[in-house]
mmCIF file of C-alpha atoms in Angstrom:
data_model
loop_
_atom_site.group_PDB
_atom_site.id
_atom_site.type_symbol
_atom_site.label_atom_id
_atom_site.label_comp_id
_atom_site.label_asym_id
_atom_site.label_seq_id
_atom_site.Cartn_x
_atom_site.Cartn_y
_atom_site.Cartn_z
ATOM 1 C CA MET Q 1 -18.097 -36.004 12.817
ATOM 2 C CA VAL Q 2 -19.282 -36.348 9.203
ATOM 3 C CA LYS Q 3 -16.349 -36.178 6.794
ATOM 4 C CA PRO Q 4 -16.580 -33.948 3.706
ATOM 5 C CA ALA Q 5 -16.433 -35.459 0.233
ATOM 6 C CA LYS Q 6 -12.939 -36.297 -0.986
ATOM 7 C CA ARG Q 7 -13.444 -34.164 -4.094
ATOM 8 C CA VAL Q 8 -13.757 -31.096 -1.833
ATOM 9 C CA GLU Q 9 -10.861 -32.120 0.430
ATOM 10 C CA SER Q 10 -8.553 -32.088 -2.601
ATOM 11 C CA ILE Q 11 -9.335 -28.413 -3.323
ATOM 12 C CA GLU Q 12 -7.632 -25.520 -1.558
ATOM 13 C CA LEU Q 13 -9.286 -22.178 -0.979
ATOM 14 C CA SER Q 14 -7.850 -19.460 -3.207
ATOM 15 C CA GLN Q 15 -4.411 -18.461 -1.983
ATOM 16 C CA ILE Q 16 -5.085 -15.016 -3.435
ATOM 17 C CA ARG Q 17 -8.111 -14.486 -1.188
ATOM 18 C CA LYS Q 18 -6.312 -15.869 1.846
ATOM 19 C CA MET Q 19 -3.502 -13.399 1.321
ATOM 20 C CA PHE Q 20 -5.853 -10.426 1.021
ATOM 21 C CA GLU Q 21 -7.575 -11.325 4.287
ATOM 22 C CA ALA Q 22 -4.249 -11.301 6.127
ATOM 23 C CA THR Q 23 -2.969 -8.078 4.592
ATOM 24 C CA ASN Q 24 -2.961 -4.461 5.733
ATOM 25 C CA PRO Q 25 -6.068 -2.875 4.153
ATOM 26 C CA ASP Q 26 -4.032 0.284 3.455
ATOM 27 C CA ALA Q 27 -1.560 -1.589 1.240
ATOM 28 C CA ILE Q 28 -1.453 -0.892 -2.498
ATOM 29 C CA ASN Q 29 -3.288 -3.835 -4.015
ATOM 30 C CA LEU Q 30 -1.728 -5.177 -7.215
ATOM 31 C CA GLY Q 31 -3.335 -8.547 -6.600
ATOM 32 C CA ILE Q 32 -7.057 -8.223 -7.242
ATOM 33 C CA GLY Q 33 -8.355 -8.928 -10.742
ATOM 34 C CA GLU Q 34 -11.212 -6.486 -11.102
ATOM 35 C CA PRO Q 35 -11.500 -3.099 -12.804
ATOM 36 C CA ASP Q 36 -11.253 -0.180 -10.389
ATOM 37 C CA PHE Q 37 -13.785 1.820 -12.423
ATOM 38 C CA PRO Q 38 -17.455 2.312 -11.492
ATOM 39 C CA VAL Q 39 -20.258 0.673 -13.424
ATOM 40 C CA PRO Q 40 -21.162 3.066 -16.285
ATOM 41 C CA ARG Q 41 -23.967 5.447 -15.340
ATOM 42 C CA ASN Q 42 -26.378 4.325 -18.074
ATOM 43 C CA ILE Q 43 -26.146 0.744 -16.780
ATOM 44 C CA LYS Q 44 -26.764 1.863 -13.203
ATOM 45 C CA GLU Q 45 -29.817 3.864 -14.283
ATOM 46 C CA SER Q 46 -31.251 0.918 -16.210
ATOM 47 C CA MET Q 47 -30.978 -1.278 -13.105
ATOM 48 C CA LYS Q 48 -32.597 1.378 -10.912
ATOM 49 C CA GLN Q 49 -35.450 1.595 -13.389
ATOM 50 C CA ALA Q 50 -35.777 -2.199 -13.404
ATOM 51 C CA ILE Q 51 -36.152 -2.212 -9.610
ATOM 52 C CA ASN Q 52 -38.760 0.556 -9.791
ATOM 53 C CA GLU Q 53 -40.650 -1.442 -12.428
ATOM 54 C CA ASP Q 54 -40.576 -4.549 -10.195
ATOM 55 C CA TYR Q 55 -38.273 -6.734 -12.289
ATOM 56 C CA THR Q 56 -37.438 -8.556 -9.072
ATOM 57 C CA HIS Q 57 -38.842 -12.019 -9.743
ATOM 58 C CA TYR Q 58 -37.590 -15.199 -11.379
ATOM 59 C CA THR Q 59 -36.680 -14.935 -15.041
ATOM 60 C CA PRO Q 60 -36.697 -17.777 -17.586
ATOM 61 C CA ASN Q 61 -33.983 -20.267 -16.616
ATOM 62 C CA LYS Q 62 -31.865 -19.328 -19.625
ATOM 63 C CA GLY Q 63 -32.381 -15.608 -19.032
ATOM 64 C CA PHE Q 64 -34.589 -12.922 -20.549
ATOM 65 C CA GLU Q 65 -35.143 -13.681 -24.226
ATOM 66 C CA ASP Q 66 -34.447 -10.117 -25.362
ATOM 67 C CA LEU Q 67 -31.063 -10.240 -23.618
ATOM 68 C CA ARG Q 68 -30.220 -13.611 -25.193
ATOM 69 C CA LEU Q 69 -31.133 -12.193 -28.599
ATOM 70 C CA LYS Q 70 -28.733 -9.263 -28.073
ATOM 71 C CA ILE Q 71 -26.035 -11.703 -26.970
ATOM 72 C CA CYS Q 72 -26.524 -13.600 -30.254
ATOM 73 C CA GLU Q 73 -26.168 -10.344 -32.194
ATOM 74 C CA LYS Q 74 -23.021 -9.537 -30.227
ATOM 75 C CA PHE Q 75 -21.562 -12.979 -30.994
ATOM 76 C CA GLN Q 76 -22.229 -12.522 -34.712
ATOM 77 C CA LYS Q 77 -20.842 -8.977 -34.887
ATOM 78 C CA ASP Q 78 -17.797 -9.301 -32.639
ATOM 79 C CA ASN Q 79 -16.866 -12.971 -32.838
ATOM 80 C CA LYS Q 80 -18.305 -14.273 -36.128
ATOM 81 C CA ILE Q 81 -20.161 -16.912 -34.124
ATOM 82 C CA THR Q 82 -23.632 -17.862 -35.297
ATOM 83 C CA THR Q 83 -25.925 -18.998 -32.496
ATOM 84 C CA THR Q 84 -29.562 -18.713 -31.393
ATOM 85 C CA PRO Q 85 -31.259 -17.583 -28.175
ATOM 86 C CA ASP Q 86 -32.139 -21.231 -27.475
ATOM 87 C CA ASN Q 87 -28.423 -22.063 -27.304
ATOM 88 C CA VAL Q 88 -27.508 -19.183 -24.983
ATOM 89 C CA ILE Q 89 -27.666 -19.396 -21.173
ATOM 90 C CA VAL Q 90 -27.287 -16.284 -19.021
ATOM 91 C CA THR Q 91 -25.319 -17.196 -15.898
ATOM 92 C CA SER Q 92 -24.194 -15.787 -12.556
ATOM 93 C CA GLY Q 93 -20.903 -14.628 -13.983
ATOM 94 C CA ALA Q 94 -18.549 -16.513 -16.262
ATOM 95 C CA SER Q 95 -17.443 -18.465 -13.177
ATOM 96 C CA GLU Q 96 -20.813 -20.191 -12.966
ATOM 97 C CA ALA Q 97 -20.649 -20.933 -16.685
ATOM 98 C CA LEU Q 98 -17.261 -22.614 -16.156
ATOM 99 C CA TYR Q 99 -18.619 -24.703 -13.307
ATOM 100 C CA ASP Q 100 -21.672 -25.703 -15.363
ATOM 101 C CA CYS Q 101 -19.399 -26.847 -18.194
ATOM 102 C CA ALA Q 102 -17.283 -28.964 -15.866
ATOM 103 C CA GLN Q 103 -20.258 -30.632 -14.208
ATOM 104 C CA ALA Q 104 -22.083 -31.275 -17.475
ATOM 105 C CA LEU Q 105 -19.092 -32.565 -19.466
ATOM 106 C CA PHE Q 106 -16.344 -34.006 -17.252
ATOM 107 C CA GLU Q 107 -16.254 -37.222 -15.277
ATOM 108 C CA LYS Q 108 -13.748 -39.439 -13.524
ATOM 109 C CA GLY Q 109 -10.885 -40.430 -15.816
ATOM 110 C CA ASP Q 110 -11.335 -37.567 -18.268
ATOM 111 C CA ASN Q 111 -8.341 -35.376 -19.098
ATOM 112 C CA VAL Q 112 -8.890 -31.645 -19.507
ATOM 113 C CA LEU Q 113 -6.086 -29.489 -20.906
ATOM 114 C CA ILE Q 114 -5.494 -26.057 -19.361
ATOM 115 C CA GLN Q 115 -3.021 -23.254 -19.956
ATOM 116 C CA ASP Q 116 -0.053 -23.149 -17.596
ATOM 117 C CA PRO Q 117 0.119 -20.468 -16.251
ATOM 118 C CA GLY Q 118 -3.659 -20.128 -16.260
ATOM 119 C CA PHE Q 119 -6.569 -18.923 -14.167
ATOM 120 C CA LEU Q 120 -6.518 -20.966 -10.951
ATOM 121 C CA SER Q 121 -10.267 -21.764 -11.044
ATOM 122 C CA TYR Q 122 -9.803 -24.034 -14.064
ATOM 123 C CA ASP Q 123 -7.803 -26.577 -12.082
ATOM 124 C CA ALA Q 124 -10.306 -26.469 -9.217
ATOM 125 C CA ILE Q 125 -13.489 -26.949 -11.263
ATOM 126 C CA ILE Q 126 -11.909 -29.872 -13.133
ATOM 127 C CA ARG Q 127 -10.952 -31.572 -9.868
ATOM 128 C CA LEU Q 128 -14.425 -30.944 -8.424
ATOM 129 C CA ALA Q 129 -15.781 -32.874 -11.422
ATOM 130 C CA GLU Q 130 -13.261 -35.650 -10.533
ATOM 131 C CA ALA Q 131 -11.456 -35.239 -13.858
ATOM 132 C CA ASN Q 132 -7.732 -34.665 -14.413
ATOM 133 C CA PRO Q 133 -6.335 -31.178 -15.185
ATOM 134 C CA ILE Q 134 -3.457 -31.472 -17.674
ATOM 135 C CA PRO Q 135 -1.284 -28.329 -17.807
ATOM 136 C CA VAL Q 136 -0.006 -27.146 -21.186
ATOM 137 C CA SER Q 137 3.111 -25.080 -20.587
ATOM 138 C CA THR Q 138 3.165 -21.568 -22.069
ATOM 139 C CA PRO Q 139 6.594 -20.248 -21.027
ATOM 140 C CA LEU Q 140 7.974 -16.730 -21.115
ATOM 141 C CA GLU Q 141 10.139 -17.732 -24.085
ATOM 142 C CA ASP Q 142 6.887 -18.054 -26.096
ATOM 143 C CA ASP Q 143 5.528 -14.786 -24.637
ATOM 144 C CA PHE Q 144 3.179 -17.031 -22.604
ATOM 145 C CA LYS Q 145 1.180 -17.831 -25.758
ATOM 146 C CA LEU Q 146 -0.616 -21.176 -26.056
ATOM 147 C CA LYS Q 147 0.676 -23.116 -29.076
ATOM 148 C CA ALA Q 148 -1.303 -25.707 -31.039
ATOM 149 C CA ASP Q 149 1.805 -27.924 -31.240
ATOM 150 C CA SER Q 150 2.064 -27.962 -27.436
ATOM 151 C CA VAL Q 151 -1.599 -28.943 -27.190
ATOM 152 C CA ASN Q 152 -1.145 -31.710 -29.750
ATOM 153 C CA GLU Q 153 1.661 -33.285 -27.709
ATOM 154 C CA LEU Q 154 -0.645 -33.788 -24.709
ATOM 155 C CA ILE Q 155 -3.737 -35.159 -26.432
ATOM 156 C CA SER Q 156 -4.657 -38.703 -25.426
ATOM 157 C CA PRO Q 157 -7.685 -40.987 -25.857
ATOM 158 C CA ASN Q 158 -8.911 -39.620 -22.507
ATOM 159 C CA THR Q 159 -8.838 -35.967 -23.602
ATOM 160 C CA LYS Q 160 -12.350 -34.603 -23.139
ATOM 161 C CA ALA Q 161 -11.761 -30.867 -23.467
ATOM 162 C CA ILE Q 162 -9.410 -27.925 -23.363
ATOM 163 C CA ILE Q 163 -10.108 -24.669 -21.525
ATOM 164 C CA ILE Q 164 -8.510 -21.665 -23.185
ATOM 165 C CA ASN Q 165 -8.407 -18.050 -22.066
ATOM 166 C CA SER Q 166 -7.370 -15.270 -24.431
ATOM 167 C CA PRO Q 167 -6.431 -12.616 -23.412
ATOM 168 C CA CYS Q 168 -5.070 -14.665 -20.546
ATOM 169 C CA ASN Q 169 -5.170 -14.301 -16.788
ATOM 170 C CA PRO Q 170 -2.450 -14.157 -15.355
ATOM 171 C CA THR Q 171 -0.111 -13.290 -18.235
ATOM 172 C CA GLY Q 172 -2.008 -10.920 -20.520
ATOM 173 C CA ALA Q 173 -1.053 -13.087 -23.529
ATOM 174 C CA VAL Q 174 -3.285 -13.236 -26.614
ATOM 175 C CA ILE Q 175 -3.326 -16.512 -28.550
ATOM 176 C CA ASP Q 176 -2.296 -16.131 -32.202
ATOM 177 C CA LYS Q 177 -4.896 -16.781 -34.906
ATOM 178 C CA LYS Q 178 -2.936 -19.707 -36.391
ATOM 179 C CA ASP Q 179 -2.878 -21.446 -33.014
ATOM 180 C CA ILE Q 180 -6.586 -20.820 -32.400
ATOM 181 C CA LYS Q 181 -7.321 -22.403 -35.785
ATOM 182 C CA GLY Q 182 -4.849 -25.210 -35.084
ATOM 183 C CA ILE Q 183 -6.520 -26.040 -31.766
ATOM 184 C CA CYS Q 184 -9.904 -26.041 -33.519
ATOM 185 C CA GLU Q 185 -8.591 -28.564 -36.042
ATOM 186 C CA LEU Q 186 -7.267 -30.745 -33.227
ATOM 187 C CA ALA Q 187 -10.650 -30.586 -31.466
ATOM 188 C CA GLU Q 188 -12.362 -31.872 -34.588
ATOM 189 C CA ASP Q 189 -9.735 -34.512 -35.372
ATOM 190 C CA HIS Q 190 -9.711 -35.904 -31.814
ATOM 191 C CA ASP Q 191 -13.331 -35.124 -30.919
ATOM 192 C CA PHE Q 192 -12.869 -32.997 -27.813
ATOM 193 C CA MET Q 193 -14.576 -29.792 -26.699
ATOM 194 C CA ILE Q 194 -13.029 -26.328 -26.522
ATOM 195 C CA ILE Q 195 -14.258 -24.214 -23.616
ATOM 196 C CA SER Q 196 -13.272 -20.686 -24.583
ATOM 197 C CA ASP Q 197 -13.212 -18.179 -21.723
ATOM 198 C CA GLU Q 198 -13.352 -14.803 -23.491
ATOM 199 C CA ILE Q 199 -14.039 -12.591 -20.486
ATOM 200 C CA TYR Q 200 -11.134 -10.218 -21.351
ATOM 201 C CA GLU Q 201 -11.800 -9.981 -25.100
ATOM 202 C CA LYS Q 202 -12.437 -6.212 -25.104
ATOM 203 C CA ILE Q 203 -9.401 -5.395 -22.960
ATOM 204 C CA ILE Q 204 -6.771 -5.668 -25.659
ATOM 205 C CA TYR Q 205 -4.025 -3.289 -26.786
ATOM 206 C CA GLY Q 206 -2.335 -1.983 -29.921
ATOM 207 C CA ASP Q 207 -2.668 -4.096 -33.046
ATOM 208 C CA ASN Q 208 -3.437 -7.288 -31.122
ATOM 209 C CA LYS Q 209 -6.697 -9.028 -32.021
ATOM 210 C CA HIS Q 210 -8.901 -11.529 -30.259
ATOM 211 C CA TYR Q 211 -9.967 -14.627 -32.224
ATOM 212 C CA SER Q 212 -12.847 -16.821 -31.090
ATOM 213 C CA PRO Q 213 -12.591 -20.595 -31.691
ATOM 214 C CA GLY Q 214 -16.357 -20.577 -32.288
ATOM 215 C CA ALA Q 215 -15.705 -18.862 -35.624
ATOM 216 C CA TYR Q 216 -13.790 -21.936 -36.855
ATOM 217 C CA THR Q 217 -15.453 -25.024 -35.338
ATOM 218 C CA ASP Q 218 -18.689 -26.181 -33.727
ATOM 219 C CA ASN Q 219 -16.773 -28.050 -31.000
ATOM 220 C CA VAL Q 220 -16.857 -24.995 -28.751
ATOM 221 C CA ILE Q 221 -18.639 -23.608 -25.726
ATOM 222 C CA THR Q 222 -17.977 -19.859 -25.672
ATOM 223 C CA LEU Q 223 -18.065 -18.099 -22.295
ATOM 224 C CA ASN Q 224 -18.162 -14.389 -21.653
ATOM 225 C CA GLY Q 225 -19.594 -11.849 -19.268
ATOM 226 C CA PHE Q 226 -19.877 -8.249 -18.155
ATOM 227 C CA SER Q 227 -17.539 -8.231 -15.146
ATOM 228 C CA LYS Q 228 -14.356 -7.057 -16.842
ATOM 229 C CA THR Q 229 -15.611 -5.053 -19.825
ATOM 230 C CA TYR Q 230 -18.218 -3.075 -17.899
ATOM 231 C CA ALA Q 231 -16.735 -3.290 -14.358
ATOM 232 C CA MET Q 232 -19.808 -5.264 -13.233
ATOM 233 C CA THR Q 233 -17.902 -7.793 -11.098
ATOM 234 C CA GLY Q 234 -20.210 -7.739 -8.068
ATOM 235 C CA LEU Q 235 -23.335 -7.997 -10.201
ATOM 236 C CA ARG Q 236 -22.395 -11.565 -11.196
ATOM 237 C CA ILE Q 237 -23.660 -11.690 -14.756
ATOM 238 C CA GLY Q 238 -22.222 -13.756 -17.604
ATOM 239 C CA TYR Q 239 -23.320 -15.981 -20.470
ATOM 240 C CA MET Q 240 -22.371 -18.905 -22.662
ATOM 241 C CA SER Q 241 -23.293 -20.331 -26.034
ATOM 242 C CA ALA Q 242 -23.017 -24.041 -26.777
ATOM 243 C CA PRO Q 243 -23.979 -26.550 -29.474
ATOM 244 C CA SER Q 244 -27.672 -27.432 -29.199
ATOM 245 C CA ASP Q 245 -27.061 -31.028 -28.073
ATOM 246 C CA ILE Q 246 -25.020 -29.770 -25.094
ATOM 247 C CA THR Q 247 -27.111 -26.742 -24.132
ATOM 248 C CA GLU Q 248 -29.804 -28.827 -22.446
ATOM 249 C CA GLU Q 249 -27.184 -30.648 -20.361
ATOM 250 C CA LEU Q 250 -25.642 -27.343 -19.283
ATOM 251 C CA LEU Q 251 -29.113 -26.058 -18.462
ATOM 252 C CA LYS Q 252 -29.682 -28.963 -16.062
ATOM 253 C CA VAL Q 253 -26.684 -27.915 -13.968
ATOM 254 C CA HIS Q 254 -27.586 -24.229 -14.201
ATOM 255 C CA GLN Q 255 -31.258 -24.835 -13.363
ATOM 256 C CA TYR Q 256 -30.654 -26.958 -10.274
ATOM 257 C CA ASN Q 257 -27.789 -24.761 -9.109
ATOM 258 C CA ILE Q 258 -29.075 -21.180 -9.294
ATOM 259 C CA ALA Q 259 -32.372 -21.389 -11.287
ATOM 260 C CA CYS Q 260 -31.655 -18.107 -13.087
ATOM 261 C CA ALA Q 261 -29.279 -15.178 -13.089
ATOM 262 C CA SER Q 262 -30.227 -11.984 -11.243
ATOM 263 C CA SER Q 263 -33.140 -10.228 -12.952
ATOM 264 C CA ILE Q 264 -31.730 -6.780 -12.157
ATOM 265 C CA ALA Q 265 -28.238 -7.666 -13.410
ATOM 266 C CA GLN Q 266 -29.787 -8.994 -16.620
ATOM 267 C CA LYS Q 267 -31.459 -5.640 -17.208
ATOM 268 C CA GLY Q 268 -28.101 -3.955 -16.664
ATOM 269 C CA ALA Q 269 -26.481 -6.401 -19.100
ATOM 270 C CA TYR Q 270 -29.048 -5.561 -21.769
ATOM 271 C CA GLU Q 271 -28.217 -1.863 -21.406
ATOM 272 C CA ALA Q 272 -24.490 -2.683 -21.510
ATOM 273 C CA LEU Q 273 -24.875 -4.364 -24.897
ATOM 274 C CA THR Q 274 -27.271 -1.834 -26.414
ATOM 275 C CA GLY Q 275 -26.058 1.433 -24.884
ATOM 276 C CA PRO Q 276 -23.020 3.621 -25.637
ATOM 277 C CA GLN Q 277 -19.577 2.009 -25.452
ATOM 278 C CA ASN Q 278 -17.567 5.148 -24.635
ATOM 279 C CA SER Q 279 -16.868 3.976 -21.089
ATOM 280 C CA VAL Q 280 -15.307 0.756 -22.373
ATOM 281 C CA LYS Q 281 -12.995 2.647 -24.714
ATOM 282 C CA SER Q 282 -11.968 5.061 -21.963
ATOM 283 C CA MET Q 283 -11.280 2.229 -19.524
ATOM 284 C CA VAL Q 284 -9.153 0.283 -22.011
ATOM 285 C CA LYS Q 285 -7.208 3.431 -22.894
ATOM 286 C CA GLU Q 286 -6.420 3.999 -19.207
ATOM 287 C CA PHE Q 287 -5.471 0.352 -18.704
ATOM 288 C CA GLU Q 288 -3.041 0.669 -21.593
ATOM 289 C CA ARG Q 289 -1.470 3.762 -20.022
ATOM 290 C CA ARG Q 290 -0.980 1.853 -16.769
ATOM 291 C CA LYS Q 291 0.299 -1.200 -18.632
ATOM 292 C CA ASN Q 292 2.978 0.876 -20.331
ATOM 293 C CA LEU Q 293 4.048 2.239 -16.937
ATOM 294 C CA ILE Q 294 4.249 -1.067 -15.072
ATOM 295 C CA VAL Q 295 5.994 -2.974 -17.874
ATOM 296 C CA LYS Q 296 8.594 -0.229 -18.328
ATOM 297 C CA ARG Q 297 9.278 0.067 -14.602
ATOM 298 C CA LEU Q 298 9.528 -3.703 -14.007
ATOM 299 C CA ASN Q 299 11.899 -4.194 -16.926
ATOM 300 C CA GLY Q 300 13.914 -1.243 -15.651
ATOM 301 C CA MET Q 301 14.337 -3.081 -12.337
ATOM 302 C CA GLY Q 302 15.672 -6.118 -14.180
ATOM 303 C CA TYR Q 303 12.491 -8.214 -13.877
ATOM 304 C CA GLU Q 304 11.901 -9.542 -17.386
ATOM 305 C CA THR Q 305 8.331 -8.630 -18.311
ATOM 306 C CA PRO Q 306 6.914 -9.045 -21.834
ATOM 307 C CA ASP Q 307 4.647 -6.314 -23.151
ATOM 308 C CA CYS Q 308 1.156 -7.356 -22.081
ATOM 309 C CA GLU Q 309 -1.209 -7.735 -25.038
ATOM 310 C CA GLY Q 310 -4.517 -7.803 -23.170
ATOM 311 C CA ALA Q 311 -6.311 -8.142 -19.817
ATOM 312 C CA PHE Q 312 -4.732 -6.147 -16.938
ATOM 313 C CA TYR Q 313 -1.935 -8.307 -15.576
ATOM 314 C CA ALA Q 314 1.853 -8.211 -15.728
ATOM 315 C CA PHE Q 315 3.752 -11.447 -15.063
ATOM 316 C CA PRO Q 316 7.421 -10.604 -14.461
ATOM 317 C CA ARG Q 317 10.124 -13.236 -14.012
ATOM 318 C CA ILE Q 318 11.590 -13.012 -10.499
ATOM 319 C CA ASN Q 319 14.243 -15.427 -9.266
ATOM 320 C CA LYS Q 320 13.137 -15.506 -5.622
ATOM 321 C CA PRO Q 321 9.394 -14.897 -5.867
ATOM 322 C CA GLU Q 322 8.460 -15.981 -2.307
ATOM 323 C CA GLU Q 323 10.969 -13.599 -0.794
ATOM 324 C CA PHE Q 324 9.903 -10.837 -3.181
ATOM 325 C CA VAL Q 325 6.169 -11.209 -2.419
ATOM 326 C CA LYS Q 326 6.732 -11.297 1.342
ATOM 327 C CA THR Q 327 9.014 -8.260 1.317
ATOM 328 C CA ALA Q 328 6.606 -6.391 -0.956
ATOM 329 C CA MET Q 329 3.729 -7.192 1.408
ATOM 330 C CA ASP Q 330 5.738 -6.013 4.409
ATOM 331 C CA LYS Q 331 6.425 -2.747 2.592
ATOM 332 C CA GLY Q 332 2.763 -2.282 1.641
ATOM 333 C CA VAL Q 333 2.377 -3.728 -1.880
ATOM 334 C CA ILE Q 334 0.260 -6.816 -2.557
ATOM 335 C CA CYS Q 335 1.094 -9.109 -5.470
ATOM 336 C CA VAL Q 336 0.549 -12.828 -6.097
ATOM 337 C CA LEU Q 337 2.961 -15.734 -6.429
ATOM 338 C CA GLY Q 338 3.025 -17.013 -9.989
ATOM 339 C CA LYS Q 339 3.051 -20.659 -8.924
ATOM 340 C CA ALA Q 340 -0.601 -20.277 -7.872
ATOM 341 C CA PHE Q 341 -1.378 -20.302 -11.600
ATOM 342 C CA GLY Q 342 0.546 -23.466 -12.482
ATOM 343 C CA PRO Q 343 4.064 -24.958 -12.446
ATOM 344 C CA THR Q 344 5.292 -22.751 -15.314
ATOM 345 C CA GLY Q 345 4.559 -19.724 -13.125
ATOM 346 C CA GLU Q 346 7.078 -20.866 -10.492
ATOM 347 C CA LYS Q 347 9.621 -18.069 -11.095
ATOM 348 C CA HIS Q 348 7.031 -15.361 -11.679
ATOM 349 C CA VAL Q 349 4.775 -12.960 -9.812
ATOM 350 C CA ARG Q 350 1.394 -11.654 -10.980
ATOM 351 C CA MET Q 351 0.672 -7.952 -10.672
ATOM 352 C CA SER Q 352 -2.651 -6.430 -11.626
ATOM 353 C CA TYR Q 353 -2.696 -2.893 -12.954
ATOM 354 C CA ALA Q 354 -6.399 -2.534 -12.177
ATOM 355 C CA ASN Q 355 -5.398 0.201 -9.767
ATOM 356 C CA SER Q 356 -4.844 3.914 -10.240
ATOM 357 C CA TYR Q 357 -1.856 5.202 -12.216
ATOM 358 C CA GLU Q 358 -0.714 7.106 -9.128
ATOM 359 C CA ASN Q 359 -0.873 4.004 -6.922
ATOM 360 C CA ILE Q 360 1.032 1.960 -9.488
ATOM 361 C CA GLU Q 361 3.745 4.637 -9.541
ATOM 362 C CA LYS Q 362 3.955 4.493 -5.739
ATOM 363 C CA ALA Q 363 4.022 0.687 -5.814
ATOM 364 C CA MET Q 364 6.850 0.650 -8.367
ATOM 365 C CA ASP Q 365 8.841 3.127 -6.255
ATOM 366 C CA ILE Q 366 8.470 0.765 -3.300
ATOM 367 C CA LEU Q 367 9.324 -2.378 -5.298
ATOM 368 C CA GLU Q 368 12.432 -0.663 -6.621
ATOM 369 C CA THR Q 369 13.797 -0.691 -3.039
ATOM 370 C CA ILE Q 370 13.522 -4.490 -2.708
#
């Protein structure tokens, strides 16, 4: 029997997905991280039209040029990032962009800093590149916010990059402007790359603001996509912008991995950027209504839960999380152990409020009996 590569043996399949497969399909799902809204109608129509017009062949490896131009305009308007279509690659979701970054940049012996708690894919893609994930703790006492001082303490001569995510999965935290700028200064002083995963940038509440590192330094690869903002998760369409000397290296991984992103999804992405944004505003407004409900109810049960600033996750502190998650599952509510997202998540549970207001109310009524 041929043995698999050691780099694959060291990676576990997502515990989140494993749990879903073993769960009653009728349970209220507070585990999945995708909007429960349909793709906006104008985007659907644009993709139907693209099929009818036979846009079903390979596209340029980097993606349609008109789409990359609109992405550049979006970067300039929303993020104060100046880039060119040549430095933009359209990918099969932000997940592919992350993988491309890891394969193009990291190698054995490199250290890559990640938020703890943080999105579980970061640890996996770093290990697949045979580099070392270095968790930077972002505890509840700091409202789960990444601090530049905490990053500075973990920098070493082997530090190759940091992956940051703001708003953050699984905590909903938004990194403060002073810390974004501080991390940018550290990247320049110590010559490492910032990989900024900005997939939740539009899902942000109240007076909170998203700040892109790419506005303050050139040592950045900025990742984004259409999955969360436009509920296009299954269409697998994302993008990244990188410095010109790195773009070609990223393109090598992208080209020999998938060749190009879906032509039809690219046409939908173009419409998403150029069409009306009313659906985005409505979705964020509804997410905020649900957020207010779940945070209030969890705190009322005695589970300390900071007010989520963005994304669609609550991350309450729970003293016996394994027991809580199992009992919740038995009673028909799915949530995720916080330790899946890093050691700092040990006494926490992640709950997604990408579910209907009515279902969240029912779920909270059930959890109140635990």
